Coordinates of C-alpha atoms in Angstrom, one line a residue:
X1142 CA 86.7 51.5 51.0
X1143 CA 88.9 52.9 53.7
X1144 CA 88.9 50.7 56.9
X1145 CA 90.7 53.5 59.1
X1146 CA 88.9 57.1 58.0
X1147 CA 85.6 58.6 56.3
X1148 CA 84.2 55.9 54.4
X1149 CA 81.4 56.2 51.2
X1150 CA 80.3 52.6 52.5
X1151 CA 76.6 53.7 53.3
X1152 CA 75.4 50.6 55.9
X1153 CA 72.7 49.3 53.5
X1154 CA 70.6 47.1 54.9
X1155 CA 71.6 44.0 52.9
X1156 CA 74.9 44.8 54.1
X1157 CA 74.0 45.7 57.8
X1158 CA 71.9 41.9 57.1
X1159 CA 75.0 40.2 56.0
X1160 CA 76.8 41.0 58.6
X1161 CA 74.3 40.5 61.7
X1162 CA 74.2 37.1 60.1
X1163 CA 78.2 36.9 60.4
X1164 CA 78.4 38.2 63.8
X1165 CA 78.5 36.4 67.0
X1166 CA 75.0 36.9 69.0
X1167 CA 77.1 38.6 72.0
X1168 CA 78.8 41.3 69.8
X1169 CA 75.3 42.0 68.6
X1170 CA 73.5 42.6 71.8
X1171 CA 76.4 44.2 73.1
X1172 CA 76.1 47.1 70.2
X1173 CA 72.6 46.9 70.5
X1174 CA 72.5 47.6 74.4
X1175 CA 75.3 50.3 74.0
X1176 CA 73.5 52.3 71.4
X1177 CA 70.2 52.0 73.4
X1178 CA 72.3 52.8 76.6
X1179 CA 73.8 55.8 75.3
X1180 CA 69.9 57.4 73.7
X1181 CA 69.0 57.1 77.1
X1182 CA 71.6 58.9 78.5
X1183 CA 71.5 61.4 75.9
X1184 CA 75.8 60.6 75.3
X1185 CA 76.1 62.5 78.6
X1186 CA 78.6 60.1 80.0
X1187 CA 82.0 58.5 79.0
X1188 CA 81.5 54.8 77.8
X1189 CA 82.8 52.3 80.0
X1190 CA 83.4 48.8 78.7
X1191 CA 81.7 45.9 80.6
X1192 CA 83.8 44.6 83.4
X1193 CA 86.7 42.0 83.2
X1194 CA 84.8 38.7 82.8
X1195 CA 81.6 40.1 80.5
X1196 CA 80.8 38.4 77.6
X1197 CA 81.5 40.7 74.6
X1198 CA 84.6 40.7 71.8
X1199 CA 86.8 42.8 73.9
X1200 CA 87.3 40.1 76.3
X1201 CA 88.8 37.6 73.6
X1202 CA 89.1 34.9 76.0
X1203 CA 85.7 34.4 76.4
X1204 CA 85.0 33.4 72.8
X1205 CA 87.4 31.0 72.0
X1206 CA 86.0 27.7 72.6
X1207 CA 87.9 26.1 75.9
X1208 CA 89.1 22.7 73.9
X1209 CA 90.5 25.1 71.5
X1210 CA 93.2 25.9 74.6
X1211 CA 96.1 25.0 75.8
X1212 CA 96.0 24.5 79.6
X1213 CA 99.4 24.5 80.2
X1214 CA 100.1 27.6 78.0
X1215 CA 96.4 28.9 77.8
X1216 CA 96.8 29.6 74.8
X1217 CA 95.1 28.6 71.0
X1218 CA 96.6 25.2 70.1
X1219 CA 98.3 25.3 66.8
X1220 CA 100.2 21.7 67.4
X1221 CA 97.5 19.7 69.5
X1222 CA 98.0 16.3 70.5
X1223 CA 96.0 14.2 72.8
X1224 CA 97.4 11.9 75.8
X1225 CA 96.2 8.4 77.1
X1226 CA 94.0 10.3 79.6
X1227 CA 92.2 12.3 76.9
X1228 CA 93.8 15.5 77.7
X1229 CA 95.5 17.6 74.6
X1230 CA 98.3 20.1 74.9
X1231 CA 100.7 21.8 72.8
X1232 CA 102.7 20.0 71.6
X1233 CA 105.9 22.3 72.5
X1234 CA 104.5 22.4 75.8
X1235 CA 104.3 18.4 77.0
X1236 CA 107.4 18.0 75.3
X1237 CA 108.6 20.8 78.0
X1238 CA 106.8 18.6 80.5
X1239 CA 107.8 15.4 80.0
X1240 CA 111.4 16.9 79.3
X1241 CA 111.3 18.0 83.2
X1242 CA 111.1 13.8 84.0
X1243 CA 107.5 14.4 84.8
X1244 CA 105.5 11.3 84.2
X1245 CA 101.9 11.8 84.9
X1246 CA 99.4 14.0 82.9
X1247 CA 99.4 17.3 83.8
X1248 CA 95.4 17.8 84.3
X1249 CA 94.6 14.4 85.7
X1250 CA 97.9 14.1 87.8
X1251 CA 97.2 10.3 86.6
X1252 CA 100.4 8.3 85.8
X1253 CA 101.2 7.3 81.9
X1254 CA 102.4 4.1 80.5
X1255 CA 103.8 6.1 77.5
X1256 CA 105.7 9.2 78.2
X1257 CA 106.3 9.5 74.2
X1258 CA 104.9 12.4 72.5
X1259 CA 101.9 11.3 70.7
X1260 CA 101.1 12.2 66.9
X1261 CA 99.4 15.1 66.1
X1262 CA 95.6 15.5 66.8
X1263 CA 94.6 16.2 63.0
X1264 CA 90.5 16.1 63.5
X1265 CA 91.3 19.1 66.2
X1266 CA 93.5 21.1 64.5
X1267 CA 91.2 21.1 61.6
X1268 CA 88.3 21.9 63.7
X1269 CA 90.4 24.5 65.0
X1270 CA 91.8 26.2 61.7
X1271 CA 88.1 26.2 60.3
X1272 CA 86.6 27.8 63.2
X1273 CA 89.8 30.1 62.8
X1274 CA 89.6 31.2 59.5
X1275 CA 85.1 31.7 60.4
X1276 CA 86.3 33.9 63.5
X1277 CA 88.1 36.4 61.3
X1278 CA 85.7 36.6 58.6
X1279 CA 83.6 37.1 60.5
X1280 CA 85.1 39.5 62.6
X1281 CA 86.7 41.4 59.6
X1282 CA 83.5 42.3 58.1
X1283 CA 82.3 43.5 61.4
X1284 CA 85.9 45.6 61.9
X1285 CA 85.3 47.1 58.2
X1286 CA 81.6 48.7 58.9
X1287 CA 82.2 50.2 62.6
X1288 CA 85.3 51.9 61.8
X1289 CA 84.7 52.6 58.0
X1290 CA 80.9 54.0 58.2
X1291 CA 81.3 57.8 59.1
X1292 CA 77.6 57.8 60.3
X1293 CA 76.1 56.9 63.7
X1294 CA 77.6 57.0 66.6
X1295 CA 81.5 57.9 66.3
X1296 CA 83.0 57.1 69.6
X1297 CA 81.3 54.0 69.9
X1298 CA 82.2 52.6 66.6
X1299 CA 85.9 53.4 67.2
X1300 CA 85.5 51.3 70.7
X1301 CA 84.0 48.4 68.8
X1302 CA 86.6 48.6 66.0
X1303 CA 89.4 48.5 68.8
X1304 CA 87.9 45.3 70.3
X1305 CA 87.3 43.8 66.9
X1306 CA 90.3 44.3 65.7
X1307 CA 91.9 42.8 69.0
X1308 CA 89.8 39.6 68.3
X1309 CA 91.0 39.4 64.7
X1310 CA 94.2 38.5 66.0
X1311 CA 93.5 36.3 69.0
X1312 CA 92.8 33.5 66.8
X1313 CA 95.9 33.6 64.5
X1314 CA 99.2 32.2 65.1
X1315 CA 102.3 34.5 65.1
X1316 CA 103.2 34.0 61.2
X1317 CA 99.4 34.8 60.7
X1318 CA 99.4 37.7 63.3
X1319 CA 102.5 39.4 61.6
X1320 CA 100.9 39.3 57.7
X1321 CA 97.7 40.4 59.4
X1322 CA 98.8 43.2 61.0
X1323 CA 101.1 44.0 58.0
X1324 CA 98.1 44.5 55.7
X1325 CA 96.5 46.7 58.1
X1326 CA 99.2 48.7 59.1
X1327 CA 99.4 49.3 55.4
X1328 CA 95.9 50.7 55.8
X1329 CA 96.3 53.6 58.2
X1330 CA 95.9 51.1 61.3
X1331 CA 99.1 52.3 63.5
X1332 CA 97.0 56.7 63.3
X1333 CA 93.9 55.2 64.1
X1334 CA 95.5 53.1 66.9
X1335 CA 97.3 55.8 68.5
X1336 CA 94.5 58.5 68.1
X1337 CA 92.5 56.0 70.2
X1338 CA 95.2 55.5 72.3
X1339 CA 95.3 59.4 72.8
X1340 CA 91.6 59.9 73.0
X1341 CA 90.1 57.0 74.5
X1342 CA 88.7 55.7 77.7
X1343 CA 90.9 53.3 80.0
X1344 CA 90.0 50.1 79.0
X1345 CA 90.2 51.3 75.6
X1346 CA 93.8 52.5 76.5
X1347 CA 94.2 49.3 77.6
X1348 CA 93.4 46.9 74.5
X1349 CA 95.3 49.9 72.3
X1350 CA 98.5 49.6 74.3
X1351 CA 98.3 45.6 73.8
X1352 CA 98.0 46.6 69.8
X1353 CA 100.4 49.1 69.5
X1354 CA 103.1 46.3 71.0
X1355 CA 102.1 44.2 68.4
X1356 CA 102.0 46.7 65.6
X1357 CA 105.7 47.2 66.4
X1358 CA 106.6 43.3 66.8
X1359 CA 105.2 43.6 63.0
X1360 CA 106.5 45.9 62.1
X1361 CA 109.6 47.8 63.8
X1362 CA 109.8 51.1 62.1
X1363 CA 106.6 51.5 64.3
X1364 CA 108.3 52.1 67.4
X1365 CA 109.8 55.3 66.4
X1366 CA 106.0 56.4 65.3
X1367 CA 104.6 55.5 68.2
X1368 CA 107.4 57.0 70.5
X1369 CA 107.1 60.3 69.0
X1370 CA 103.1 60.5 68.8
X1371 CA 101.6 58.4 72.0
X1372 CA 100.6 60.2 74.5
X1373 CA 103.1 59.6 77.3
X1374 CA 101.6 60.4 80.3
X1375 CA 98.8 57.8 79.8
X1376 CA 100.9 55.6 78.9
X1377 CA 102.2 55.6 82.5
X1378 CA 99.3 55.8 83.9
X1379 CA 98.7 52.4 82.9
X1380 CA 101.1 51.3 85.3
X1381 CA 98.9 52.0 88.1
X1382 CA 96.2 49.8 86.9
X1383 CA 94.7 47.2 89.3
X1384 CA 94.8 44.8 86.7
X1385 CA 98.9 43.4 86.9
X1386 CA 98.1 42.7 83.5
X1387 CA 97.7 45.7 82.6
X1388 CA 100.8 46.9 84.4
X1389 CA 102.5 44.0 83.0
X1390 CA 101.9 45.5 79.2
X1391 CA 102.5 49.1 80.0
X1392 CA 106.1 47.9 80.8
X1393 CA 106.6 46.0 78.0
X1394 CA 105.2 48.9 75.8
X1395 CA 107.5 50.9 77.4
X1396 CA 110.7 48.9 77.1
X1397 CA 110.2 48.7 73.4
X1398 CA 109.7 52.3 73.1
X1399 CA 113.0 53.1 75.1
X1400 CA 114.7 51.3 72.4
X1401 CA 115.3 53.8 70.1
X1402 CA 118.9 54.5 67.7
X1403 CA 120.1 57.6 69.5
X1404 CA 120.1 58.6 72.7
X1405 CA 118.7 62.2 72.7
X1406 CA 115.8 60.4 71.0
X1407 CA 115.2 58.0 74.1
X1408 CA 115.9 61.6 76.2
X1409 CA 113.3 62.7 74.5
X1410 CA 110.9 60.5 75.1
X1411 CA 110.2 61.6 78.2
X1412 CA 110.9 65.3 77.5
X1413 CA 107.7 67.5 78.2
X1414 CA 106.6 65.2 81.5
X1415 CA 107.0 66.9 84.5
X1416 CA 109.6 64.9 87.2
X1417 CA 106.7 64.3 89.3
X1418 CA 105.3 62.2 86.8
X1419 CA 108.3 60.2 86.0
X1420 CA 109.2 60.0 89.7
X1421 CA 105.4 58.2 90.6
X1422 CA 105.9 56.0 87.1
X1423 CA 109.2 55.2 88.6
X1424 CA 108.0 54.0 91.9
X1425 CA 104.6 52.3 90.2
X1426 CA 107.3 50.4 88.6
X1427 CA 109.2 49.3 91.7
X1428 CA 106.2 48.3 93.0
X1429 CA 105.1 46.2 89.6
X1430 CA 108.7 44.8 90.6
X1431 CA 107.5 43.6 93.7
X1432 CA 104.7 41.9 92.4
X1433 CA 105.6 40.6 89.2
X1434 CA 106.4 36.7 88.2
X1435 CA 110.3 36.7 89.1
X1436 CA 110.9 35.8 85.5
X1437 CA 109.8 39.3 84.8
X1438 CA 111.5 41.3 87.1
X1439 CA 114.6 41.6 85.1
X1440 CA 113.4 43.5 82.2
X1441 CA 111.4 45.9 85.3
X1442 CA 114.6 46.6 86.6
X1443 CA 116.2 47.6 83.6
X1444 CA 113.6 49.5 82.6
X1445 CA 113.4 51.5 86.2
X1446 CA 117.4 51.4 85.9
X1447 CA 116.4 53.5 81.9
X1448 CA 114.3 55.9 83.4
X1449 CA 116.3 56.7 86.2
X1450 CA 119.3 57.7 83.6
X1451 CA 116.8 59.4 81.0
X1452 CA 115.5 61.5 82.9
X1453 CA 118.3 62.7 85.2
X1454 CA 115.8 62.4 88.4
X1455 CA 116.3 62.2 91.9
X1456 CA 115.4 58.6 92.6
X1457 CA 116.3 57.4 96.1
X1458 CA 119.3 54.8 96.1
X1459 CA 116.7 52.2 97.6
X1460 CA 115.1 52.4 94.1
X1461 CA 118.9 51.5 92.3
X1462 CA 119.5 48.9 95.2
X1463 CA 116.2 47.1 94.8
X1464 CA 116.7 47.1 90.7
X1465 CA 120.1 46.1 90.8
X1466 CA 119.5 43.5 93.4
X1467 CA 116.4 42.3 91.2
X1468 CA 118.8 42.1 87.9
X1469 CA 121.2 40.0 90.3
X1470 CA 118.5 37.7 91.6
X1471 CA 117.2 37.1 88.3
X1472 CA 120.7 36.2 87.0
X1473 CA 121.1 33.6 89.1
X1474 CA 118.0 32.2 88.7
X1475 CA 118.2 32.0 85.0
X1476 CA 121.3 29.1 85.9
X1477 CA 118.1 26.9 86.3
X1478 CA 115.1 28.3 84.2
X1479 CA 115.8 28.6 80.4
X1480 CA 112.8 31.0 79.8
X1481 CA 114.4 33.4 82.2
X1482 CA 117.4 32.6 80.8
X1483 CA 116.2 34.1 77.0
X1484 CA 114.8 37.2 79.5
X1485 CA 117.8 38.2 81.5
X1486 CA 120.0 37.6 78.1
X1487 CA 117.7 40.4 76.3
X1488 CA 117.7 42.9 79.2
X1489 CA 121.4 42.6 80.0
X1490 CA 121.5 43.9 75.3
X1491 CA 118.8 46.4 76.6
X1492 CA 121.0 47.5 79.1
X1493 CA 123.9 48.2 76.9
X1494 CA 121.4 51.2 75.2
X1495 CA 123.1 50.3 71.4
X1496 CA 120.2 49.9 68.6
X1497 CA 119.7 50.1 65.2
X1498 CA 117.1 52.4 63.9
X1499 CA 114.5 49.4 63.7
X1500 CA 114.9 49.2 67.9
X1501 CA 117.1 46.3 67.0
X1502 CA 119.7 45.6 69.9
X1503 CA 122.9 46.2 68.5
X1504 CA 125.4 46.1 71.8
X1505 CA 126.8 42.6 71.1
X1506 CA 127.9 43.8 67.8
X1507 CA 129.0 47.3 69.0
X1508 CA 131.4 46.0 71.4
X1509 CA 132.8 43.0 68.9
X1510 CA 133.2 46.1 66.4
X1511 CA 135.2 47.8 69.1
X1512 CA 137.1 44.8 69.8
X1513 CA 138.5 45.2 65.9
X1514 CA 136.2 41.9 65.2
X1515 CA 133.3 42.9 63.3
X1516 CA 134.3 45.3 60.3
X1517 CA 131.9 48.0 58.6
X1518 CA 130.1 48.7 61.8
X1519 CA 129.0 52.5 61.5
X1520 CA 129.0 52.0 58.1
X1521 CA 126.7 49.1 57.2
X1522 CA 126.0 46.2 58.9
X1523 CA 124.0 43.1 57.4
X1524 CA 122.5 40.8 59.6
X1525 CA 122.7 37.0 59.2
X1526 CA 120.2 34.1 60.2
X1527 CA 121.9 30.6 60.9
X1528 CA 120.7 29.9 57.3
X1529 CA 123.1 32.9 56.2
X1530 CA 119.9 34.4 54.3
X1531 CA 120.6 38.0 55.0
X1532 CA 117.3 39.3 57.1
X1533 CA 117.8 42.8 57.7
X1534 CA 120.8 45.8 56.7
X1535 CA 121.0 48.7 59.1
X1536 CA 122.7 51.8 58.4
X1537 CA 124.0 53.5 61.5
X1538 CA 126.1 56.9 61.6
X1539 CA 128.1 57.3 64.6
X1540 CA 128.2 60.9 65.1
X1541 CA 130.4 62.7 67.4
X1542 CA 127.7 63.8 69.0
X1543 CA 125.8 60.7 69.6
X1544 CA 128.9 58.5 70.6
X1545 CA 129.5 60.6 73.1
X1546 CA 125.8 60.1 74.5
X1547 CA 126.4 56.5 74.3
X1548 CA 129.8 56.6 76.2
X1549 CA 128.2 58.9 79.0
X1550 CA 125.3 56.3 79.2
X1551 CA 127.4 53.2 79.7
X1552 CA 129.6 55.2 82.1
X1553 CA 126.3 56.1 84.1
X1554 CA 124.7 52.7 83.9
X1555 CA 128.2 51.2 85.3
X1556 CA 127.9 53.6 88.1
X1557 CA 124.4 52.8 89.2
X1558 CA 125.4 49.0 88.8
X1559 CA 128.6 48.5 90.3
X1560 CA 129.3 52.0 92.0
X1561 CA 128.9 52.1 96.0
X1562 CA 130.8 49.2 96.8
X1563 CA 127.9 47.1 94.9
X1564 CA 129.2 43.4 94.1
X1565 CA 126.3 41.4 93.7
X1566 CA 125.6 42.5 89.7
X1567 CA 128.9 41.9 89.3
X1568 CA 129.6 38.2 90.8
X1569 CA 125.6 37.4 89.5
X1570 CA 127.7 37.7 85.9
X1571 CA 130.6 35.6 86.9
X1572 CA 127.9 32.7 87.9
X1573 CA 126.7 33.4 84.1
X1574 CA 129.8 33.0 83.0
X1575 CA 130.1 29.6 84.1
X1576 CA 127.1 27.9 83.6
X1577 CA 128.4 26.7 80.3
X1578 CA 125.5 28.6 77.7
X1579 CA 127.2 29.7 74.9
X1580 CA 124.5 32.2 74.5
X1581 CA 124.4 33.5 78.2
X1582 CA 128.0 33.3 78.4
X1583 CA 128.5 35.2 75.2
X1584 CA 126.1 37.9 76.5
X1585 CA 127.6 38.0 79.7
X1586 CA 131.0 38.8 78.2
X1587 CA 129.9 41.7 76.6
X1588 CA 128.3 43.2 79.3
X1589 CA 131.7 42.8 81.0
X1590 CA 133.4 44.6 78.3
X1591 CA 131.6 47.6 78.3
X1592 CA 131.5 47.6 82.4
X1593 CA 134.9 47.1 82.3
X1594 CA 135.7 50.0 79.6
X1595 CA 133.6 52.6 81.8
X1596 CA 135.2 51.6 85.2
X1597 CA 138.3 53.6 84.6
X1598 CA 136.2 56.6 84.2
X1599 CA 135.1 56.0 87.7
X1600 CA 138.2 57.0 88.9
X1601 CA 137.5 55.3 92.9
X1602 CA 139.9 52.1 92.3
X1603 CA 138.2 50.1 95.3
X1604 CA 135.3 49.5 93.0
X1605 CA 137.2 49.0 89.7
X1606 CA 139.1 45.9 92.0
X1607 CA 136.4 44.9 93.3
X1608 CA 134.7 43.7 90.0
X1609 CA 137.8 43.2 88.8
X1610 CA 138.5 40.5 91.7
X1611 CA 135.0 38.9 91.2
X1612 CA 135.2 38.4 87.6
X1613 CA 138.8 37.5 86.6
X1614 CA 138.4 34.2 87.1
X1615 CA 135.7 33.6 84.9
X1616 CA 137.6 35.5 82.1
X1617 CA 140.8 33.6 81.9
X1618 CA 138.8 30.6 81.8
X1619 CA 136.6 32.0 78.7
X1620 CA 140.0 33.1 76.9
X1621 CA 141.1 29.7 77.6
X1622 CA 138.2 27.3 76.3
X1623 CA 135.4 29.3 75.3
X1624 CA 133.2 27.7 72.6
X1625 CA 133.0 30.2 70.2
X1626 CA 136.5 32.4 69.1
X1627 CA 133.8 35.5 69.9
X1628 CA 134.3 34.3 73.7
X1629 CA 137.6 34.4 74.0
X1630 CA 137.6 38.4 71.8
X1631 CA 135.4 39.5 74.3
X1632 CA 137.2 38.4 77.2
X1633 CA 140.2 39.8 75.7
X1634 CA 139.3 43.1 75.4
X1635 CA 137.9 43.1 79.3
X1636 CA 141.3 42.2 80.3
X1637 CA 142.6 44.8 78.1
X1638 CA 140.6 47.6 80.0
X1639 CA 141.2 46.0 83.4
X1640 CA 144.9 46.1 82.0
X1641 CA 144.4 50.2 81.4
X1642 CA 143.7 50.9 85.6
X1643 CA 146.7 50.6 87.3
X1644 CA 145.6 48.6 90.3
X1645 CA 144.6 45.3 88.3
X1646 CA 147.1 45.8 85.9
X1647 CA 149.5 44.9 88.8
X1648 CA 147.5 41.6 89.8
X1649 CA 147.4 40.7 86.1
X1650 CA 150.8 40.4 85.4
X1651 CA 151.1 38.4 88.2
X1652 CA 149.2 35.6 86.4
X1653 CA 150.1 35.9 82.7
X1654 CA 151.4 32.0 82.4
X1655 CA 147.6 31.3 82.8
X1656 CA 146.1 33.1 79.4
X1657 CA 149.3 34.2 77.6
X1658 CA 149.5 31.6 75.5
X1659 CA 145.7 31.1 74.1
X1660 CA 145.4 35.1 74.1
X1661 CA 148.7 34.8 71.4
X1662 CA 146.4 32.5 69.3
X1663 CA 144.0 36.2 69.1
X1664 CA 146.8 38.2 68.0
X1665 CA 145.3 37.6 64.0
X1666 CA 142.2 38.2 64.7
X1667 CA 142.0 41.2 66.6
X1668 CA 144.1 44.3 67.5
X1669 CA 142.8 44.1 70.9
X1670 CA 144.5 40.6 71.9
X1671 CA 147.2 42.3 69.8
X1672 CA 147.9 45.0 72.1
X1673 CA 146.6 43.0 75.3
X1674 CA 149.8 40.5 73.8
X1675 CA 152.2 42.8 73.8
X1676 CA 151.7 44.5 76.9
X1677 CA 151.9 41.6 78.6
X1678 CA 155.2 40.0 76.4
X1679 CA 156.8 43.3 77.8
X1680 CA 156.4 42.0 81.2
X1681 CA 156.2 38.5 80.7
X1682 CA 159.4 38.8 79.2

């Protein structure tokens, strides 16, 4: 039986029996009412799902039992454990709590004797995988006969099957999910998603669009699928949903389906939309940036900051100003909050525009290969866990063409970031650079680098001393005693381009005592502290 075409399955009525016994009573009325809803209107009019808050399966909230949640993440409890007050949370999550120095319950607000993490809650989690592993049976069976069974009613079995499958992977964990999702991709899922996608109604756009991002979390060679075939004016339309939920997933859609290997891909992405259209998405997303959670606003900017280079439009320097002000902001505010911390390190990667075919964000390694310390990069490069179990091996080619695309992008994005006497991106990165993450810091230095490399190309020296002023600080002190020897290459080769405009090559060589000698311990490793070295021995000496 094929789950996602024309089907021979003929909906016996043992069958159609076996499965009203599986289903839940509310996914059976609600079919029931929307077949007799549409006879009486002859299927004159579009289907529209029941508002946010009915009781059917595409509102998977609503049937998930509420001890099954989390209330501090609101999600399904795969850890559970239970407090002194009788309240159970994740366990990841009172951990986070009690990590804060908080010492009450967070429901109750009552005070605890024991602060300790208790033992997991093994009744509920067992209650919980069994009603788990019932939900998507159950649901599965039901997913298989709407969207398998070419009779009936078409577009209402599609709708259904959408919503089903949505509730088949509410109730699984994200190791779960991903198998899931691999089987049914295997099955034709991702063509059936999209032609949905393409074809129907808004809120079926909506529970699509939440698919398709986790298709391509499964799955990454999705992405370029999905990027070629979604229809991408809808797509933005979603950003002027009322529901910032909504919003909040066409943008994260969106920033995955930017990432793509080479530029004239991501070009054309948006190729066949008229500027109008990309001019209103655009300012729909300046205003999601205005409203989102501020941990958020980061990636928003970067993806206005994408669009605005893509698509070569005319967007008012209020636009850049707010999205590089927002990128600034967020920076900062990641010294303090370590889930905007993992955020602002992701979108600064994005920002770079280097990926692997996958949608892998390849800029750290880019610029380490460009700094002579990564070898075979444009050739082959093997990625490597902390367990050294090699995960996944990308083949790029760097063609002339394409590098060229890449080096016009960074030059463009260092423009908008730093051009017209802005300094806030730029000092936001030296704050980075001293709040003592090694994985902030490390990320941080190679957005430097390739800032730095472009700024020559700028050719207005106030701005290339500018940054230059605000960040040299932070450098030497990274060459000097950064944790990890890929520190102190990185901020190597941003002195080395500082060193290549004329105007900071003279402030430079008036401080070489400060980093000439732990920039000589480099001179092995890379031919950037190699030449960085001997300019400045040649006027050191």
């Amino acid at each position: 039986m094929e789950i996602f075409g024309n089907s021979d399955l003929k909906a016996t009525t043992p069958f159609k029996n076996m499965l009203d016994s599986f289903a839940p009573a509310n996914l059976t009325e609600f079919i029931s009412n929307r077949i007799t809803k549409a006879a009486l209107e002859q299927e004159t009019e579009e289907v529209v799902l029941p508002a946010q808050g009915s009781d059917y399966v595409g509102r998977p909230s609503t049937n998930i039992p509420r001890e099954f949640i989390c209330p501090l993440t609101g999600l399904l409890f795969e850890d559970p454990v239970t407090l002194e007050t009788g309240q159970t949370f994740e366990r990841a999550s009172i951990t986070n709590w009690f990590s804060k120095g908080n010492q009450t319950c967070p429901v109750t607000r009552k005070s605890l004797e024991c602060q300790s993490v208790p033992h997991t809650n093994l009744i509920l989690k067992r209650v919980i995988n069994n009603w788990k592993s019932e939900h998507w049976r159950h649901l599965l069976a039901y997913f298989s006969n709407v969207s398998g069974n070419s009779g009936g009613h078409g577009w209402l079995k599609n709708e259904i099957a959408v919503s089903v499958l949505e509730q088949l992977l509410i109730a699984l964990n994200q190791d779960e999910k991903r198998a899931t999702l691999e089987q049914l991709l295997s099955l034709g899922s991702l063509r059936f998603l999209i032609q949905r996608f393409n074809c129907g109604n808004t809120r079926e756009k909506i529970c699509v669009s939440r698919l398709l991002r986790s298709c391509i979390e499964a799955d990454t060679n999705c992405r370029n699928i999905v990027a070629r075939n979604v229809n991408k004016l809808w797509l933005l339309n979603l950003l002027q949903n009322k529901e910032l939920e909504s919003r909040r997933n066409a943008i994260l859609i969106l920033t995955e389906l930017i990432c793509l290997n080479r530029r004239k891909d991501a070009k054309f992405f948006l190729k066949g939309l008229h500027k109008d259209n990309i001019v209103k998405a655009m300012h729909d997303m300046l205003t999601y940036l205005q409203d989102c959670p501020c941990e958020q606003r980061i990636m928003v900017a970067v993806l206005l900051l994408h669009f605005d280079l893509l698509a070569d439009t005319e967007m008012p320097n209020t636009y850049r100003d707010d999205a590089v002000d927002a990128m600034s902001v967020a920076l900062e505010s990641s010294l303090s909050d370590e889930r905007s911390k993992e955020i602002c390190c992701k979108a600064l990667l994005i920002l770079g525009g280097h990926f692997s075919f996958s949608g892998k964000i390849m800029t750290e390694d880019w610029i380490l290969k460009q700094a002579g310390f990564l070898e075979g990069f444009g050739v082959e490069y093997l990625d490597v866990e902390e367990n050294n179990v090699p995960v996944d091996e990308t083949v790029i080619t760097m063609e002339d063409d394409e590098e060229e695309a890449r080096e016009k992008w960074l030059l463009n994005a260092s423009a908008l970031l730093i051009g017209s006497g802005k300094k806030c991106f730029v000092e936001a990165l030296s704050k980075c650079l001293g709040s003592g993450n090694s994985e902030m810091v490390r990320i941080c230095l190679t957005t430097v680098a390739w800032l730095s490399s472009a700024l020559a190309s700028l050719k207005d020296s106030e701005f290339e001393l500018s940054a230059f002023l605000a960040i040299i600080t932070q450098l030497i002190e990274c060459l000097q005693h950064g944790d990890l020897v890929e520190h102190k290459v990185l901020a190597s080769l941003s002195l080395l381009n500082f060193s290549k405009i004329q105007e900071c090559r003279v402030l430079l060589m008036m401080i070489t005592e400060d980093f000439v000698g732990p920039l000589e311990s480099l001179v092995e490793v890379t031919w950037t502290a190699k030449e960085l070295y001997a300019i400045i021995s040649s006027s050191y000496n």
